[in-house]
Amino acid sequence: MSRTAMGTSFNRRALLRYAGLAGAAATVSSTLAACGGPASTNKTGSSSGSVTAVIGYGNNQTWDPLQTASAFAMAAILHSYESLVEGDPVTREPFPGLAKALPADLKSTKLRFELRDGAKWHDGKPVTADDVVFTYARVLDPKENVLIHSFFSQWLASVTKVDAKTVEFGLKFAFPYALQRIQICKIVPKHVFENNWKAAAAGKVVGSGPYKVTEQAPLSHTSFEKFAGYSGPRPAAYDKMLWKSIVDSAPRVAAISGAKPDAQIAENIPPANAEQLRKAGRTVEFADGGNNLFLLFNTKHSPFADKRIRQALHYAIDKKKMIEIGLRGTGTAGTSFINPKLPGSQPASQSFEHNPEKARQLLAEAGVSGLKISLSTTNTSLVLDCVKVIKEGWDAIGVQTTLDSQDTKALFSKLDNGDDFQVVATTNNPLQFGNDPDLLIRYYYDAQSVLMTKYARWTGDDTDALLALQDKAAAETDETERDGLYKQLLDQISEQAVIYPIVFTQMGTAWDPKAISGVRAQGYPGICLNQAKPV
């Protein structure tokens, strides 16, 4: 299939499969080749000039900065590439990256960026305006249709060269989240990747960030070293880094355990292992984010076109019990489409607190009885533990429920093929791309979103009204007015409940406080060591 034929829907599928499936890495084949010695025994965590980290995802997916949804690659890219505007890894508060300064007028439809002095690529050549224009030309090209295309095409019209060190962004309208979105686009060197994107996908990394990638060993490790030519705001604190890819949770936890741990930091820590690690002297923190277990209804399969049925099934679920049993206390009930712990969230009109009586009432109003549901689910441990609570709640209101657990790739292959289904329960985490409310909502509800159009098959007047309101909110520059529009939007989404979260899960990170400082847990997969320091 050509890239054009894949379209934006392919990009959304890639995000679903590979970006936020907590507790499991994708098993897609890769052409990534090792570019160093044997994959081995490299161990850099034994000196203060180095750090060893453990990532709970594979490093064998694409490393193309404009295409990847790989949790491992995206985290590594934060250390090796830069955007014009960078942001705090948790809050996304913007600060100048490759740009010398942030634009003064953020309500303008023209944003000008001058590159910082001394910015160089890892091969020693200077970063130029031509590199920025080259990168964004690919991002905005509908024929290329890279994964991050839809995050920019809505509001960004053009990026043009002013002089050798200056570019100007032409916006379709004054977009309030422009500086947050610009953080997503990592600038790449034209002289390296022009007509050579296969090399980027296969693991070639030539950025301008504080760390250079020196070795790629698929499904084993990625090695880094300090880039001496870095001129940006957050220089490398370590001479070397070794990131190990350990997908299985037991060996991942073992690597950060014991009196002399193999690694100084590890992410994707299961809640069940938190206390064990704390007793061993590790710091373990769980962060709220975008990772959520959600229900997706096939609105073309009777009776799920009726929003009362969708609402009833949400009201039947005991979210508190799901958090206690399925998440071991590390989660938040979905009282809004956006995690209530995130700043962009507002309470929605339908809170979906556990209310079996209301669920039965809604079913009766819809004239439905004796409903039988096959709930299609992915087979990660998190999902398997949580969907038992869904079945229990639905059975309790007289909805006979059968759980159909499948491999992630197998389930989405069926959805991609247009196979019939009733309801899907799975997880996803768009937060790794950003935390503004437009992104967090539009990823699911958008005219180009495969989730809404192809999977949920939701069309009609209600769909059009929701999308129109979303576009209006995105273009509103007055913060108070914009908040009011997003409140209306969150209310509408909860009323329709076509794609809606049940619980938001926390992401766990553990580290040795005697060896490393300046790190924080984050609410999406991966780690950020750009502010870390050896103790």
Coordinates of C-alpha atoms in Angstrom, one line a residue:
M1 CA 0.0 0.0 0.0
S2 CA 1.3 3.5 -0.9
R3 CA 1.8 6.1 1.8
T4 CA -0.9 8.2 0.2
A5 CA -3.3 5.3 0.2
M6 CA -2.6 4.7 3.9
G7 CA -3.7 8.2 4.7
T8 CA -4.2 9.8 8.1
S9 CA -6.1 6.7 9.2
F10 CA -2.9 4.7 9.0
N11 CA -1.2 7.2 11.2
R12 CA -3.9 7.0 13.9
R13 CA -3.7 3.2 13.8
A14 CA 0.0 3.4 14.3
L15 CA -0.5 5.6 17.4
L16 CA -3.1 3.2 18.8
R17 CA -1.0 0.2 18.3
Y18 CA 2.4 1.4 19.4
A19 CA 2.2 4.6 21.4
G20 CA 0.4 3.9 24.6
L21 CA -0.3 0.2 25.1
A22 CA 0.7 0.1 28.7
G23 CA 2.7 -3.0 29.8
A24 CA 3.3 -4.3 26.3
A25 CA 5.5 -3.5 23.3
A26 CA 4.5 -3.9 19.7
T27 CA 5.7 -7.0 17.9
V28 CA 6.1 -5.5 14.5
S29 CA 9.0 -6.6 12.3
S30 CA 11.8 -4.0 11.6
T31 CA 14.6 -3.3 9.2
L32 CA 16.5 -1.6 11.9
A33 CA 20.2 -2.7 11.7
A34 CA 22.8 -2.6 14.5
C35 CA 25.5 -0.1 13.7
G36 CA 28.2 -1.0 16.2
G37 CA 29.8 -4.0 17.8
P38 CA 27.9 -7.0 19.2
A39 CA 24.7 -6.4 21.1
S40 CA 25.9 -7.3 24.3
T41 CA 27.2 -6.7 27.4
N42 CA 27.6 -2.9 27.2
K43 CA 27.1 -1.5 30.7
T44 CA 27.7 2.2 31.3
G45 CA 26.1 2.6 34.6
S46 CA 29.2 2.0 36.7
S47 CA 30.7 5.5 36.7
S48 CA 29.4 8.9 37.5
G49 CA 30.0 9.9 33.9
S50 CA 27.4 7.4 32.6
V51 CA 23.9 6.2 33.2
T52 CA 22.0 3.0 32.4
A53 CA 18.2 3.2 31.8
V54 CA 15.6 0.5 31.2
I55 CA 12.8 1.2 28.8
G56 CA 9.8 -1.1 28.7
Y57 CA 9.3 -1.0 25.0
G58 CA 11.1 -2.2 21.9
N59 CA 13.7 -0.1 20.0
N60 CA 13.0 -1.9 16.7
Q61 CA 10.3 0.4 15.3
T62 CA 10.8 3.4 13.0
W63 CA 13.2 6.1 14.2
D64 CA 12.0 8.6 11.6
P65 CA 11.3 11.7 13.8
L66 CA 8.3 12.7 11.7
Q67 CA 6.7 9.3 11.5
T68 CA 7.4 7.4 14.7
A69 CA 4.9 6.5 17.5
S70 CA 7.4 4.2 19.1
A71 CA 7.6 4.9 22.9
F72 CA 11.3 4.0 22.9
A73 CA 12.3 6.0 19.8
M74 CA 10.2 9.1 20.8
A75 CA 11.9 9.2 24.2
A76 CA 15.3 8.9 22.7
I77 CA 14.6 11.5 20.0
L78 CA 13.9 14.0 22.8
H79 CA 17.6 13.7 23.7
S80 CA 19.0 13.7 20.2
Y81 CA 16.8 16.1 18.1
E82 CA 15.4 19.5 18.8
S83 CA 12.4 21.5 17.9
L84 CA 12.3 25.3 17.3
V85 CA 10.4 25.4 20.6
E86 CA 11.1 22.9 23.3
G87 CA 8.9 22.2 26.4
D88 CA 9.0 20.8 29.9
P89 CA 8.5 17.0 29.6
V90 CA 5.7 17.1 32.1
T91 CA 3.9 20.5 31.8
R92 CA 4.9 21.2 28.2
E93 CA 5.7 24.8 29.2
P94 CA 7.5 26.2 26.2
F95 CA 11.0 27.6 26.0
P96 CA 13.4 28.3 23.1
G97 CA 15.0 25.2 21.6
L98 CA 16.7 25.7 18.2
A99 CA 15.0 29.1 18.2
K100 CA 16.9 32.0 19.8
A101 CA 13.7 33.3 21.4
L102 CA 9.9 32.8 21.5
P103 CA 7.7 35.1 19.4
A104 CA 6.4 38.1 21.2
D105 CA 2.9 38.2 19.7
L106 CA 1.2 34.8 20.0
K107 CA -2.1 36.1 18.7
S108 CA -0.6 36.9 15.3
T109 CA -0.9 34.8 12.1
K110 CA 2.8 35.3 11.4
L111 CA 5.3 33.8 13.8
R112 CA 9.0 34.4 13.1
F113 CA 11.9 32.3 14.5
E114 CA 15.6 33.1 14.4
L115 CA 17.9 30.1 15.0
R116 CA 20.2 30.2 18.0
D117 CA 23.8 31.0 17.5
G118 CA 26.2 28.0 17.1
A119 CA 23.5 25.3 16.5
K120 CA 25.2 22.3 14.8
W121 CA 24.2 18.9 13.6
H122 CA 25.9 15.9 15.1
D123 CA 28.1 15.7 12.0
G124 CA 29.4 19.2 12.7
K125 CA 27.5 21.1 10.0
P126 CA 25.5 24.2 11.0
V127 CA 21.7 24.1 11.4
T128 CA 20.1 26.4 8.8
A129 CA 16.8 27.9 7.9
D130 CA 16.8 25.5 4.9
D131 CA 16.7 22.6 7.3
V132 CA 13.6 24.0 9.0
V133 CA 11.8 24.6 5.7
F134 CA 12.8 21.1 4.5
T135 CA 11.4 19.5 7.6
Y136 CA 8.1 21.4 7.6
A137 CA 7.6 21.0 3.9
R138 CA 7.4 17.2 4.5
V139 CA 5.2 17.7 7.6
L140 CA 2.6 19.8 5.6
D141 CA 2.7 17.7 2.4
P142 CA -0.6 15.8 2.2
K143 CA 1.1 13.3 -0.2
E144 CA 3.8 12.5 2.3
N145 CA 1.1 12.5 5.1
V146 CA 3.6 11.8 7.9
L147 CA 2.3 10.7 11.3
I148 CA 2.4 14.3 12.7
H149 CA 0.8 15.9 9.6
S150 CA -2.7 16.1 11.2
F151 CA -1.3 17.9 14.3
F152 CA -0.2 20.8 12.0
S153 CA -2.4 20.8 8.8
Q154 CA -5.4 22.2 10.6
W155 CA -3.8 25.5 11.6
L156 CA -0.4 25.9 9.8
A157 CA -0.4 27.1 6.2
S158 CA 3.3 27.6 5.4
V159 CA 6.9 27.8 6.7
T160 CA 9.2 30.0 4.6
K161 CA 12.8 31.1 4.7
V162 CA 13.5 34.8 5.6
D163 CA 17.3 34.5 5.6
A164 CA 19.9 31.9 6.4
K165 CA 19.0 31.8 10.1
T166 CA 15.3 32.9 10.1
V167 CA 12.0 31.3 9.2
E168 CA 8.4 32.6 9.3
F169 CA 5.3 30.6 10.0
G170 CA 2.1 31.5 8.2
L171 CA -0.9 30.4 10.2
K172 CA -4.4 29.9 8.8
F173 CA -5.7 31.5 12.0
A174 CA -4.2 32.6 15.3
F175 CA -3.8 29.3 17.0
P176 CA -3.5 29.4 20.9
Y177 CA -1.6 26.1 21.1
A178 CA 1.0 26.9 18.4
L179 CA 4.0 26.8 20.7
Q180 CA 2.9 23.5 22.2
R181 CA 2.4 21.9 18.7
I182 CA 5.8 23.1 17.4
Q183 CA 7.4 21.0 20.1
I184 CA 6.2 17.9 18.3
C185 CA 8.1 18.6 15.1
K186 CA 11.8 17.8 15.5
I187 CA 14.0 19.6 12.9
V188 CA 16.1 17.2 10.8
P189 CA 19.2 17.9 8.5
K190 CA 18.3 18.3 4.9
H191 CA 21.8 17.2 3.8
V192 CA 21.4 13.8 5.6
F193 CA 17.8 12.8 5.0
E194 CA 16.8 14.4 1.6
N195 CA 15.7 11.4 -0.4
N196 CA 17.0 9.2 2.4
W197 CA 14.1 8.7 4.8
K198 CA 14.6 4.9 4.8
A199 CA 17.9 5.6 6.7
A200 CA 16.0 7.6 9.4
A201 CA 13.4 4.8 9.7
A202 CA 16.1 2.2 10.1
G203 CA 17.8 3.9 13.0
K204 CA 20.1 6.6 11.6
V205 CA 20.0 9.6 14.0
V206 CA 21.7 12.9 13.1
G207 CA 20.2 15.6 15.3
S208 CA 21.3 18.8 17.1
G209 CA 20.4 17.7 20.6
P210 CA 22.7 17.1 23.6
Y211 CA 23.2 13.4 23.0
K212 CA 24.4 11.5 19.9
V213 CA 23.2 8.0 19.2
T214 CA 26.3 5.8 18.8
E215 CA 24.9 2.2 18.6
Q216 CA 21.6 0.6 17.7
A217 CA 21.1 -3.0 18.8
P218 CA 17.5 -4.0 18.0
L219 CA 15.5 -5.4 20.9
S220 CA 18.6 -5.0 23.0
H221 CA 19.8 -1.5 23.6
T222 CA 20.6 1.9 22.2
S223 CA 23.8 3.8 23.2
F224 CA 24.4 7.5 23.4
E225 CA 27.3 9.8 24.0
K226 CA 27.5 13.5 24.9
F227 CA 27.5 15.9 21.9
A228 CA 30.4 18.3 22.5
G229 CA 29.1 20.7 19.9
Y230 CA 25.7 21.3 21.5
S231 CA 25.0 25.0 22.1
G232 CA 21.4 24.8 23.6
P233 CA 19.9 25.4 27.0
R234 CA 20.1 21.9 28.4
P235 CA 23.6 20.3 27.8
A236 CA 24.2 16.7 28.5
A237 CA 25.1 15.8 32.1
Y238 CA 26.5 12.4 31.2
D239 CA 29.4 11.4 28.9
K240 CA 27.5 8.2 28.0
M241 CA 24.0 6.7 28.2
L242 CA 22.9 3.1 27.7
W243 CA 19.2 2.5 27.3
K244 CA 18.2 -1.2 27.5
S245 CA 15.0 -2.4 25.8
I246 CA 13.3 -4.9 28.2
V247 CA 9.7 -5.6 27.3
D248 CA 8.9 -8.2 30.0
S249 CA 8.1 -6.6 33.3
A250 CA 9.9 -9.2 35.6
P251 CA 13.5 -8.6 34.2
R252 CA 12.7 -4.9 33.8
V253 CA 12.0 -4.7 37.5
A254 CA 15.0 -6.9 38.4
A255 CA 17.3 -4.5 36.6
I256 CA 16.4 -1.7 39.0
S257 CA 16.3 -3.9 42.1
G258 CA 18.9 -5.2 44.6
A259 CA 21.8 -3.7 46.5
K260 CA 23.8 -3.0 43.3
P261 CA 21.1 -2.4 40.6
D262 CA 22.1 -2.9 36.9
A263 CA 20.3 0.4 36.0
Q264 CA 19.8 3.7 37.7
I265 CA 16.3 4.3 36.3
A266 CA 13.5 2.2 34.7
E267 CA 10.1 3.2 33.4
N268 CA 6.8 1.2 32.9
I269 CA 6.9 -0.1 36.4
P270 CA 3.9 -2.2 37.3
P271 CA 2.0 -1.0 40.4
A272 CA 2.4 -4.5 41.9
N273 CA 6.1 -4.0 42.2
A274 CA 6.2 -0.5 43.6
E275 CA 6.4 -1.4 47.3
Q276 CA 9.1 -4.1 46.7
L277 CA 11.2 -1.5 45.0
R278 CA 10.7 1.1 47.6
K279 CA 11.8 -1.3 50.3
A280 CA 15.0 -1.8 48.2
G281 CA 15.7 1.9 48.4
R282 CA 14.4 3.0 45.1
T283 CA 12.2 6.0 44.5
V284 CA 9.0 5.0 42.7
E285 CA 6.6 7.6 41.4
F286 CA 3.4 7.3 39.4
A287 CA 2.3 10.2 37.1
D288 CA -1.1 11.1 35.8
G289 CA -1.4 11.4 32.1
G290 CA -3.3 10.5 29.0
N291 CA -3.1 6.7 29.2
N292 CA -6.7 5.5 29.4
L293 CA -8.8 2.4 29.1
F294 CA -11.7 3.4 26.8
L295 CA -14.8 1.9 25.2
L296 CA -15.4 2.3 21.5
F297 CA -18.9 1.4 20.1
N298 CA -19.8 0.3 16.6
T299 CA -22.6 2.7 16.0
K300 CA -23.7 0.8 12.9
H301 CA -24.3 -2.3 14.9
S302 CA -27.7 -2.4 16.6
P303 CA -28.5 -1.1 19.2
F304 CA -25.4 1.0 19.7
A305 CA -26.6 3.9 17.5
D306 CA -28.7 4.9 20.5
K307 CA -26.7 7.0 22.9
R308 CA -28.8 5.8 25.8
I309 CA -27.4 2.3 25.3
R310 CA -23.8 3.7 25.3
Q311 CA -24.5 5.8 28.4
A312 CA -26.1 2.9 30.2
L313 CA -23.1 0.6 29.7
H314 CA -20.8 3.3 31.1
Y315 CA -23.0 3.8 34.2
A316 CA -22.9 0.1 34.9
I317 CA -19.2 0.0 35.4
D318 CA -17.8 0.3 38.9
K319 CA -14.7 2.5 38.3
K320 CA -13.6 2.6 41.9
K321 CA -13.4 -1.2 41.9
M322 CA -11.6 -1.2 38.6
I323 CA -8.9 1.2 40.0
E324 CA -8.6 -0.9 43.1
I325 CA -8.4 -4.3 41.4
G326 CA -7.2 -3.7 37.9
L327 CA -4.9 -0.8 38.6
R328 CA -3.8 -1.4 42.2
G329 CA -4.9 2.1 43.1
T330 CA -2.8 3.9 40.4
G331 CA -5.6 5.4 38.3
T332 CA -8.3 8.1 38.1
A333 CA -12.0 7.7 37.2
G334 CA -12.9 9.2 33.8
T335 CA -15.3 11.9 34.8
S336 CA -14.5 13.8 31.6
F337 CA -13.0 13.0 28.3
I338 CA -9.6 14.5 29.4
N339 CA -8.0 13.2 32.6
P340 CA -9.3 15.3 35.5
K341 CA -5.7 15.5 36.7
L342 CA -4.6 17.4 33.6
P343 CA -5.0 21.2 33.4
G344 CA -7.1 21.1 30.2
S345 CA -9.9 19.0 31.8
Q346 CA -13.3 20.2 32.9
P347 CA -16.1 18.1 34.5
A348 CA -18.5 16.8 31.9
S349 CA -22.3 16.7 32.0
Q350 CA -22.2 12.9 32.2
S351 CA -19.8 11.9 35.0
F352 CA -20.7 8.1 34.6
E353 CA -20.4 7.4 38.3
H354 CA -21.4 3.8 39.1
N355 CA -25.2 3.8 39.0
P356 CA -26.7 0.4 38.0
E357 CA -30.2 1.7 38.5
K358 CA -29.7 4.5 36.1
A359 CA -28.2 2.0 33.6
R360 CA -31.2 -0.2 33.8
Q361 CA -33.5 2.9 33.4
L362 CA -31.7 4.0 30.2
L363 CA -31.9 0.5 28.7
A364 CA -35.6 0.4 29.5
E365 CA -36.1 3.9 27.9
A366 CA -34.4 2.6 24.8
G367 CA -36.7 -0.4 24.7
V368 CA -33.8 -2.9 25.0
S369 CA -33.8 -6.1 27.0
G370 CA -31.9 -9.3 26.9
L371 CA -28.9 -7.6 25.4
K372 CA -25.9 -9.8 24.6
I373 CA -22.5 -8.3 24.0
S374 CA -19.2 -9.6 22.8
L375 CA -16.6 -7.2 24.2
S376 CA -13.5 -7.2 22.0
T377 CA -10.4 -6.4 24.0
T378 CA -6.6 -6.3 23.7
N379 CA -4.6 -8.8 25.7
T380 CA -2.2 -6.7 27.7
S381 CA -2.2 -7.5 31.5
L382 CA -3.7 -4.1 32.3
V383 CA -6.7 -4.6 30.0
L384 CA -7.3 -8.2 31.1
D385 CA -7.4 -7.2 34.7
C386 CA -9.8 -4.3 34.1
V387 CA -12.3 -5.8 31.7
K388 CA -13.3 -8.4 34.3
V389 CA -14.9 -5.5 36.2
I390 CA -16.7 -4.3 33.0
K391 CA -18.2 -7.8 32.5
E392 CA -19.2 -8.0 36.2
G393 CA -21.0 -4.6 35.9
W394 CA -22.8 -5.4 32.7
D395 CA -23.8 -8.9 33.8
A396 CA -25.3 -7.2 36.9
I397 CA -27.7 -5.1 34.8
G398 CA -28.8 -8.1 32.8
V399 CA -26.5 -7.6 29.8
Q400 CA -25.0 -11.0 29.0
T401 CA -21.3 -10.3 28.3
T402 CA -18.6 -12.4 26.6
L403 CA -15.0 -11.3 26.7
D404 CA -13.1 -11.7 23.4
S405 CA -9.5 -11.1 24.2
Q406 CA -7.1 -10.8 21.2
D407 CA -3.5 -9.9 20.4
T408 CA -3.3 -6.2 19.8
K409 CA -2.2 -6.5 16.2
A410 CA -4.9 -9.1 15.4
L411 CA -7.7 -7.0 16.9
F412 CA -6.7 -3.9 15.0
S413 CA -6.2 -5.8 11.8
K414 CA -9.8 -6.9 12.0
L415 CA -10.9 -3.3 12.7
D416 CA -8.8 -2.1 9.7
N417 CA -10.4 -4.7 7.5
G418 CA -13.9 -3.4 8.4
D419 CA -14.9 -6.6 10.3
D420 CA -18.1 -6.3 12.3
F421 CA -17.9 -5.9 16.1
Q422 CA -20.0 -4.5 18.9
V423 CA -17.8 -2.9 21.5
V424 CA -14.0 -2.6 21.9
A425 CA -12.1 -2.0 25.1
T426 CA -8.4 -1.0 24.8
T427 CA -5.8 1.6 25.9
N428 CA -4.1 4.5 24.3
N429 CA -2.0 7.5 25.3
P430 CA -1.9 10.5 22.9
L431 CA -0.2 12.6 25.7
Q432 CA 3.3 11.7 24.4
F433 CA 2.5 14.1 21.5
G434 CA 1.1 17.0 23.7
N435 CA -1.3 18.0 26.4
D436 CA -3.4 20.7 24.9
P437 CA -7.1 20.0 24.8
D438 CA -7.5 20.3 21.1
L439 CA -4.9 17.6 20.5
L440 CA -6.2 15.3 23.2
I441 CA -9.7 15.5 21.8
R442 CA -9.0 15.8 18.1
Y443 CA -6.9 12.6 18.1
Y444 CA -10.1 10.6 18.7
Y445 CA -12.8 13.0 17.3
D446 CA -11.8 14.4 13.9
A447 CA -13.1 14.1 10.4
Q448 CA -9.8 12.2 9.5
S449 CA -9.7 10.1 12.6
V450 CA -9.9 6.4 11.9
L451 CA -11.3 5.8 15.4
M452 CA -14.4 7.9 14.8
T453 CA -15.0 7.4 11.1
K454 CA -13.8 3.8 10.4
Y455 CA -14.0 2.0 13.7
A456 CA -16.9 3.7 15.4
R457 CA -18.6 4.5 12.1
W458 CA -20.1 7.6 13.6
T459 CA -21.6 10.1 11.1
G460 CA -24.5 12.4 10.9
D461 CA -25.7 15.7 12.4
D462 CA -24.4 15.0 15.9
T463 CA -21.0 14.3 14.5
D464 CA -21.0 17.5 12.4
A465 CA -22.1 19.6 15.3
L466 CA -19.3 18.2 17.5
L467 CA -16.6 18.8 14.9
A468 CA -17.8 22.3 14.2
L469 CA -17.7 23.2 17.9
Q470 CA -14.2 21.8 18.1
D471 CA -13.0 23.9 15.2
K472 CA -14.5 27.0 16.8
A473 CA -12.8 26.3 20.1
A474 CA -9.4 25.8 18.4
A475 CA -9.6 29.2 16.7
E476 CA -10.7 31.1 19.8
T477 CA -7.9 33.3 21.2
D478 CA -9.7 34.6 24.3
E479 CA -8.9 32.1 27.1
T480 CA -12.2 32.5 28.9
E481 CA -14.3 32.1 25.8
R482 CA -12.2 29.2 24.7
D483 CA -12.6 27.4 28.1
G484 CA -16.4 27.9 27.7
L485 CA -16.4 26.3 24.3
Y486 CA -14.3 23.3 25.5
K487 CA -16.8 22.8 28.4
Q488 CA -19.6 22.6 25.8
L489 CA -17.4 20.2 23.7
L490 CA -16.6 17.9 26.7
D491 CA -20.3 17.9 27.6
Q492 CA -21.3 16.8 24.0
I493 CA -18.6 14.1 24.0
S494 CA -19.9 12.7 27.3
E495 CA -23.5 12.8 26.0
Q496 CA -22.6 10.9 22.9
A497 CA -20.1 8.5 24.6
V498 CA -19.1 7.0 21.2
I499 CA -15.4 6.8 22.3
Y500 CA -15.1 7.4 26.0
P501 CA -12.6 6.7 28.8
I502 CA -13.5 4.6 31.8
V503 CA -10.3 5.1 33.8
F504 CA -7.0 6.9 33.3
T505 CA -4.0 4.9 34.3
Q506 CA -0.8 6.3 35.9
M507 CA 2.6 5.6 34.5
G508 CA 5.3 4.4 36.9
T509 CA 9.0 5.2 37.0
A510 CA 11.6 4.0 39.5
W511 CA 15.1 5.3 40.1
D512 CA 18.0 5.0 42.5
P513 CA 18.2 8.3 44.4
K514 CA 21.7 7.5 45.5
A515 CA 22.9 7.5 41.9
I516 CA 20.7 9.9 39.9
S517 CA 18.8 13.2 40.5
G518 CA 16.7 15.6 38.6
V519 CA 14.3 13.0 37.2
R520 CA 10.5 12.9 37.3
A521 CA 7.8 10.3 36.5
Q522 CA 5.8 11.4 33.4
G523 CA 2.3 10.5 32.3
Y524 CA 3.3 8.9 29.0
P525 CA 5.8 6.1 28.1
G526 CA 9.5 6.7 28.2
I527 CA 11.9 8.9 30.3
C528 CA 13.5 12.3 30.0
L529 CA 17.1 12.7 31.3
N530 CA 17.8 16.1 29.8
Q531 CA 17.7 17.5 33.4
A532 CA 19.1 14.5 35.1
K533 CA 22.4 14.6 37.0
P534 CA 24.6 11.9 38.7
V535 CA 24.6 12.1 42.5

